[in-house]
Tab-separated table of C-alpha atoms in Angstrom:
chain	number	residue	atom	x	y	z
A	1	MET	CA	9.202	-6.419	-27.382
A	2	VAL	CA	7.124	-5.864	-24.228
A	3	LYS	CA	7.454	-9.530	-23.233
A	4	LEU	CA	11.180	-9.440	-23.974
A	5	ASN	CA	11.608	-6.359	-21.782
A	6	PHE	CA	9.597	-8.031	-18.984
A	7	TYR	CA	11.746	-11.165	-19.018
A	8	PHE	CA	14.966	-9.124	-19.148
A	9	LEU	CA	13.906	-7.094	-16.097
A	10	GLU	CA	12.932	-10.247	-14.239
A	11	PHE	CA	16.243	-11.889	-15.150
A	12	LEU	CA	18.192	-8.828	-13.993
A	13	LYS	CA	16.289	-8.705	-10.692
A	14	GLN	CA	16.951	-12.386	-10.070
A	15	LEU	CA	20.604	-12.146	-11.098
A	16	SER	CA	21.448	-9.081	-8.995
A	17	PRO	CA	18.633	-7.380	-7.070
A	18	VAL	CA	21.070	-4.880	-5.555
A	19	PHE	CA	22.362	-3.796	-8.963
A	20	TYR	CA	18.818	-3.572	-10.316
A	21	VAL	CA	17.602	-1.365	-7.445
A	22	LYS	CA	20.706	0.825	-7.543
A	23	GLN	CA	20.445	1.517	-11.262
A	24	LYS	CA	16.737	2.295	-11.006
A	25	TYR	CA	17.318	4.625	-8.057
A	26	TYR	CA	19.998	6.459	-10.014
A	27	ARG	CA	17.740	6.841	-13.049
A	28	ILE	CA	14.993	8.379	-10.893
A	29	PHE	CA	17.026	10.625	-8.572
A	30	GLY	CA	20.315	11.085	-10.422
A	31	THR	CA	22.275	10.097	-7.330
A	32	SER	CA	23.734	6.881	-5.958
A	33	LEU	CA	21.792	4.683	-3.566
A	34	ASP	CA	23.713	4.195	-0.319
A	35	LEU	CA	22.897	0.776	1.099
A	36	VAL	CA	25.890	0.691	3.445
A	37	ASN	CA	24.900	3.735	5.496
A	38	PRO	CA	21.420	4.745	4.305
A	39	GLN	CA	20.082	8.002	5.730
A	40	GLY	CA	16.997	9.005	3.782
A	41	PHE	CA	13.620	7.293	4.079
A	42	ASN	CA	13.630	6.176	0.443
A	43	GLU	CA	17.085	4.621	0.876
A	44	LYS	CA	15.965	2.759	3.986
A	45	ILE	CA	12.835	1.401	2.270
A	46	CYS	CA	15.065	0.088	-0.534
A	47	TRP	CA	17.308	-1.502	2.106
A	48	LEU	CA	14.326	-3.222	3.748
A	49	ALA	CA	13.067	-4.554	0.421
A	50	LEU	CA	16.489	-6.053	-0.274
A	51	TYR	CA	17.559	-7.264	3.154
A	52	TRP	CA	14.520	-7.816	5.382
A	53	GLN	CA	12.358	-10.374	3.636
A	54	LYS	CA	10.127	-11.960	6.249
A	55	PRO	CA	7.062	-14.093	5.392
A	56	ILE	CA	4.860	-11.970	7.687
A	57	VAL	CA	5.332	-9.096	5.227
A	58	VAL	CA	3.779	-11.216	2.468
A	59	LYS	CA	0.772	-12.025	4.659
A	60	CYS	CA	0.104	-8.493	5.822
A	61	ALA	CA	0.572	-6.837	2.424
A	62	ASP	CA	-1.831	-9.357	0.830
A	63	LYS	CA	-5.275	-7.731	0.909
A	64	TYR	CA	-6.984	-11.041	1.685
A	65	GLU	CA	-4.412	-12.704	3.966
A	66	LEU	CA	-4.304	-9.498	6.006
A	67	ARG	CA	-7.667	-10.537	7.450
A	68	GLU	CA	-6.073	-13.516	9.179
A	69	TYR	CA	-3.420	-11.309	10.771
A	70	VAL	CA	-6.032	-8.780	11.932
A	71	SER	CA	-8.192	-11.615	13.284
A	72	SER	CA	-5.240	-12.987	15.282
A	73	LEU	CA	-5.089	-9.618	17.056
A	74	GLY	CA	-8.827	-9.625	17.779
A	75	LEU	CA	-9.439	-6.576	15.588
A	76	MET	CA	-11.810	-7.848	12.904
A	77	GLU	CA	-14.151	-4.931	13.604
A	78	LEU	CA	-11.657	-2.854	11.610
A	79	MET	CA	-12.182	-4.830	8.405
A	80	PRO	CA	-14.797	-3.992	5.763
A	81	GLN	CA	-17.460	-6.611	5.118
A	82	LEU	CA	-16.304	-9.330	2.716
A	83	TYR	CA	-18.814	-10.311	0.011
A	84	GLY	CA	-16.731	-12.929	-1.770
A	85	VAL	CA	-13.269	-14.243	-2.636
A	86	TYR	CA	-12.437	-15.791	-6.005
A	87	THR	CA	-9.511	-17.270	-7.915
A	88	ASP	CA	-11.217	-17.001	-11.313
A	89	VAL	CA	-13.397	-14.262	-12.814
A	90	LYS	CA	-15.858	-16.937	-13.941
A	91	GLY	CA	-16.737	-17.599	-10.322
A	92	ILE	CA	-17.618	-14.003	-9.432
A	93	GLU	CA	-21.174	-13.851	-8.097
A	94	TRP	CA	-22.107	-10.365	-9.257
A	95	ASN	CA	-25.753	-10.856	-8.327
A	96	ARG	CA	-24.795	-11.258	-4.649
A	97	PHE	CA	-23.243	-7.793	-4.347
A	98	PRO	CA	-25.148	-4.717	-3.158
A	99	LYS	CA	-25.591	-1.575	-5.231
A	100	LYS	CA	-22.266	-0.150	-4.041
A	101	PHE	CA	-19.138	-2.237	-3.529
A	102	VAL	CA	-15.420	-2.499	-4.263
A	103	ILE	CA	-13.836	-5.405	-6.120
A	104	LYS	CA	-10.076	-5.826	-6.331
A	105	CYS	CA	-7.162	-8.175	-6.788
A	106	THR	CA	-5.253	-8.872	-3.605
A	107	HIS	CA	-1.655	-9.231	-4.803
A	108	GLY	CA	-0.774	-5.695	-5.826
A	109	CYS	CA	-1.815	-2.053	-5.895
A	110	LYS	CA	-4.260	-0.176	-8.149
A	111	TYR	CA	-5.969	-3.448	-9.081
A	112	ASN	CA	-9.419	-2.269	-8.033
A	113	ILE	CA	-12.826	-1.231	-9.308
A	114	VAL	CA	-15.081	1.008	-7.234
A	115	CYS	CA	-18.729	0.500	-8.104
A	116	PHE	CA	-21.115	3.295	-7.110
A	117	ASN	CA	-24.114	1.758	-8.886
A	118	LYS	CA	-24.202	-1.878	-9.922
A	119	ASP	CA	-26.974	-1.170	-12.439
A	120	GLU	CA	-24.538	0.996	-14.394
A	121	LEU	CA	-21.503	-1.302	-14.100
A	122	ASP	CA	-20.131	-2.808	-17.306
A	123	ILE	CA	-19.542	-6.302	-15.943
A	124	HIS	CA	-17.907	-7.515	-19.160
A	125	SER	CA	-15.276	-4.761	-18.995
A	126	ALA	CA	-14.821	-5.419	-15.274
A	127	ASP	CA	-14.212	-9.119	-15.976
A	128	ILE	CA	-11.586	-8.233	-18.580
A	129	SER	CA	-9.713	-5.904	-16.192
A	130	LEU	CA	-9.874	-8.298	-13.266
A	131	ASN	CA	-8.697	-11.232	-15.379
A	132	LYS	CA	-5.756	-9.190	-16.661
A	133	TRP	CA	-4.765	-8.151	-13.131
A	134	LEU	CA	-5.289	-11.638	-11.763
A	135	HIS	CA	-2.686	-13.005	-14.176
A	136	SER	CA	-0.244	-10.132	-13.743
A	137	VAL	CA	2.914	-10.020	-11.655
A	138	TYR	CA	2.675	-6.763	-9.743
A	139	GLY	CA	5.586	-4.350	-9.858
A	140	THR	CA	7.555	-5.685	-12.815
A	141	ASN	CA	9.368	-2.339	-12.915
A	142	THR	CA	10.043	-2.272	-9.184
A	143	TYR	CA	11.733	-4.444	-6.606
A	144	GLU	CA	9.007	-5.448	-4.153
A	145	PRO	CA	9.511	-9.217	-4.014
A	146	HIS	CA	6.814	-9.882	-1.409
A	147	TYR	CA	4.060	-9.231	-3.979
A	148	SER	CA	5.248	-12.038	-6.248
A	149	LYS	CA	4.911	-14.517	-3.352
A	150	MET	CA	1.191	-13.885	-2.900
A	151	THR	CA	-1.592	-16.125	-4.199
A	152	PRO	CA	-3.519	-14.017	-6.723
A	153	ARG	CA	-7.161	-13.631	-5.682
A	154	ILE	CA	-10.127	-11.365	-6.275
A	155	ILE	CA	-12.128	-10.063	-3.336
A	156	ALA	CA	-15.336	-8.056	-3.203
A	157	GLU	CA	-15.858	-5.817	-0.171
A	158	GLU	CA	-18.268	-3.215	1.084
A	159	PHE	CA	-17.975	0.338	-0.164
A	160	ILE	CA	-16.851	2.540	2.726
A	161	GLU	CA	-19.487	5.205	3.259
A	162	THR	CA	-18.392	8.533	4.735
A	163	SER	CA	-19.877	11.959	5.336
A	164	GLU	CA	-18.251	13.077	2.082
A	165	ARG	CA	-19.583	12.051	-1.315
A	166	GLY	CA	-17.430	10.089	-3.699
A	167	LEU	CA	-14.292	8.246	-2.698
A	168	PRO	CA	-13.372	8.470	0.991
A	169	GLU	CA	-10.258	10.265	2.172
A	170	ASP	CA	-7.411	7.841	2.806
A	171	TYR	CA	-5.501	8.264	6.080
A	172	LYS	CA	-2.098	6.587	5.910
A	173	VAL	CA	-0.402	6.286	9.296
A	174	TYR	CA	3.399	6.007	9.032
A	175	CYS	CA	4.673	3.687	11.763
A	176	PHE	CA	8.356	3.367	12.643
A	177	ASN	CA	9.518	0.437	14.754
A	178	GLY	CA	5.987	-0.010	16.053
A	179	GLU	CA	5.302	3.653	16.784
A	180	PRO	CA	2.990	5.914	14.709
A	181	LYS	CA	4.690	9.205	13.837
A	182	CYS	CA	2.660	11.023	11.182
A	183	VAL	CA	-0.266	10.775	8.777
A	184	LEU	CA	-0.337	11.146	4.996
A	185	VAL	CA	-3.809	12.030	3.709
A	186	CYS	CA	-4.803	11.216	0.118
A	187	LEU	CA	-7.857	13.094	-1.096
A	188	ASN	CA	-9.536	14.253	-4.286
A	189	ARG	CA	-8.703	10.965	-6.028
A	190	GLU	CA	-11.489	11.411	-8.575
A	191	SER	CA	-9.829	14.402	-10.239
A	192	GLU	CA	-6.385	15.644	-9.190
A	193	LEU	CA	-4.869	13.734	-6.279
A	194	VAL	CA	-3.897	15.851	-3.280
A	195	LEU	CA	-1.356	14.672	-0.672
A	196	GLU	CA	-1.124	16.362	2.712
A	197	TRP	CA	0.987	15.545	5.784
A	198	TYR	CA	-0.013	15.981	9.428
A	199	ASP	CA	1.477	15.086	12.781
A	200	LEU	CA	-0.475	13.051	15.332
A	201	GLU	CA	-2.055	16.225	16.816
A	202	TRP	CA	-3.215	17.265	13.320
A	203	ASN	CA	-0.736	20.076	12.898
A	204	VAL	CA	0.746	20.490	9.426
A	205	PHE	CA	3.837	18.286	9.127
A	206	ASP	CA	5.990	20.121	6.621
A	207	ILE	CA	7.742	17.283	4.813
A	208	GLY	CA	5.898	17.201	1.499
A	209	ALA	CA	7.221	18.159	-1.919
A	210	LYS	CA	4.205	20.478	-2.294
A	211	SER	CA	2.744	22.990	0.146
A	212	ASN	CA	-0.002	21.789	2.471
A	213	MET	CA	-3.225	23.703	1.732
A	214	ARG	CA	-5.035	22.173	4.740
A	215	ARG	CA	-7.776	20.668	2.602
A	216	ALA	CA	-7.963	17.360	4.511
A	217	ASN	CA	-10.589	16.794	7.172
A	218	LYS	CA	-9.340	15.663	10.556
A	219	PRO	CA	-10.896	12.222	11.064
A	220	ALA	CA	-13.263	11.965	14.001
A	221	CYS	CA	-11.575	8.678	14.922
A	222	LEU	CA	-7.962	9.881	14.637
A	223	ASP	CA	-7.084	8.728	18.151
A	224	GLN	CA	-8.485	5.268	17.393
A	225	MET	CA	-6.552	5.090	14.128
A	226	ILE	CA	-3.341	5.861	15.987
A	227	LYS	CA	-4.136	3.298	18.688
A	228	TYR	CA	-4.861	0.533	16.181
A	229	ALA	CA	-1.882	1.452	13.990
A	230	ARG	CA	0.360	1.000	17.023
A	231	ILE	CA	-1.038	-2.499	17.606
A	232	LEU	CA	-0.900	-3.537	13.953
A	233	SER	CA	2.629	-2.236	13.365
A	234	LYS	CA	4.252	-3.922	16.355
A	235	GLY	CA	7.322	-5.897	15.307
A	236	PHE	CA	7.795	-4.163	11.950
A	237	PRO	CA	10.676	-1.722	11.342
A	238	PHE	CA	8.342	0.244	9.078
A	239	VAL	CA	4.788	-0.156	7.873
A	240	ARG	CA	2.181	2.274	6.630
A	241	VAL	CA	-1.259	1.457	8.029
A	242	ASP	CA	-4.098	2.854	5.918
A	243	PHE	CA	-7.522	3.740	7.308
A	244	TYR	CA	-10.823	5.285	6.294
A	245	ASP	CA	-13.118	7.249	8.594
A	246	SER	CA	-16.654	5.884	8.238
A	247	PHE	CA	-18.799	8.244	10.309
A	248	GLY	CA	-16.370	8.141	13.217
A	249	LYS	CA	-15.447	4.472	12.878
A	250	PRO	CA	-11.954	3.506	11.624
A	251	ILE	CA	-11.901	1.007	8.754
A	252	LEU	CA	-8.607	-0.652	7.802
A	253	GLY	CA	-7.691	-0.435	4.138
A	254	GLU	CA	-4.302	-2.119	3.878
A	255	MET	CA	-0.775	-2.333	5.235
A	256	THR	CA	2.049	-1.168	2.973
A	257	PHE	CA	5.732	-1.916	3.569
A	258	THR	CA	7.413	-0.349	0.537
A	259	PRO	CA	5.575	2.892	-0.377
A	260	MET	CA	6.402	3.781	-3.981
A	261	TYR	CA	9.046	1.002	-3.827
A	262	GLY	CA	11.380	3.345	-1.952
A	263	MET	CA	11.568	5.886	-4.761
A	264	ALA	CA	8.820	8.375	-3.912
A	265	LYS	CA	9.116	12.003	-4.924
A	266	TYR	CA	6.311	13.349	-2.758
A	267	TYR	CA	8.656	14.167	0.155
A	268	SER	CA	10.884	17.227	0.217
A	269	LYS	CA	14.606	16.553	0.514
A	270	GLU	CA	14.466	17.593	4.167
A	271	GLY	CA	11.316	15.544	4.710
A	272	ASN	CA	12.916	12.437	3.264
A	273	LEU	CA	15.831	12.800	5.675
A	274	LEU	CA	13.532	13.498	8.636
A	275	LEU	CA	11.464	10.377	7.954
A	276	GLY	CA	14.668	8.426	7.484
A	277	SER	CA	15.910	9.529	10.893
A	278	MET	CA	12.774	7.993	12.456
A	279	LEU	CA	13.489	4.540	11.041
A	280	THR	CA	15.988	2.318	12.835
A	281	LEU	CA	16.905	-0.513	10.523
A	282	PRO	CA	16.918	-4.058	11.930
A	283	ASN	CA	19.580	-6.676	11.451
A	284	LYS	CA	19.506	-8.264	8.044
A	285	TYR	CA	17.132	-11.179	7.793
A	286	LYS	CA	18.970	-13.785	5.773
A	287	GLY	CA	15.987	-15.986	5.010
A	288	HIS	CA	13.681	-15.588	2.055
A	289	PHE	CA	9.982	-15.138	1.577
A	290	GLU	CA	8.203	-18.463	1.769
């Protein structure tokens, strides 16, 4: 039944992506998706996924190929150290990795394992998870076609050390038509995820579905994050550029073009419209991902 449902969804997406996205949007929000005159941020992200399919999006959203794009801009100092890249779990050289590291698949989201102590890592279980992810098509329930055009790989990278213990805070810079506008901070991932919004001067940006409790630390390298986000986002109608603050040094995590596939509920209604007003949609790109 699961396989049957997967193939039906894939068939429906191929047959009529617009119909598929519209019916999913309606099921989530209970309202129609306006693709003719989109106003809200979610609507505009759906529009971009359907009508602006450029190959550069595939490259920059791919967690391995992103390195080539960053290198072309002369910004490799932003990237975490790479320990290895693999196309098969059998080739993973576990003995080469330090005590702490991160290992992940590059063609989707949430395909990662954070290792705090290699001596305590269950490598067999890690192999099973990585192999499953490696052979998965990310986002079968969503319409984010750029992920399906990526070459599935596994990469191992350095663990980003910060002044805080545990997982580092994630600073997501929202960039509209090449200009950073605000920052979404993700913290407390190990227990109950907290999302907080700030403007570029680190004032509370009141667009979230929940109240901002001001629990996020202002990164010491905020100005650098903004500067690099502006460079990295040039030429894109929208991209979210994610950073970590490693003792005052910005480290690039990833670039995301379709946050929550255009159906996020972590904005308020007013916030969704405000973000949408910041995004000027381009002309339709009639080509297809290569």
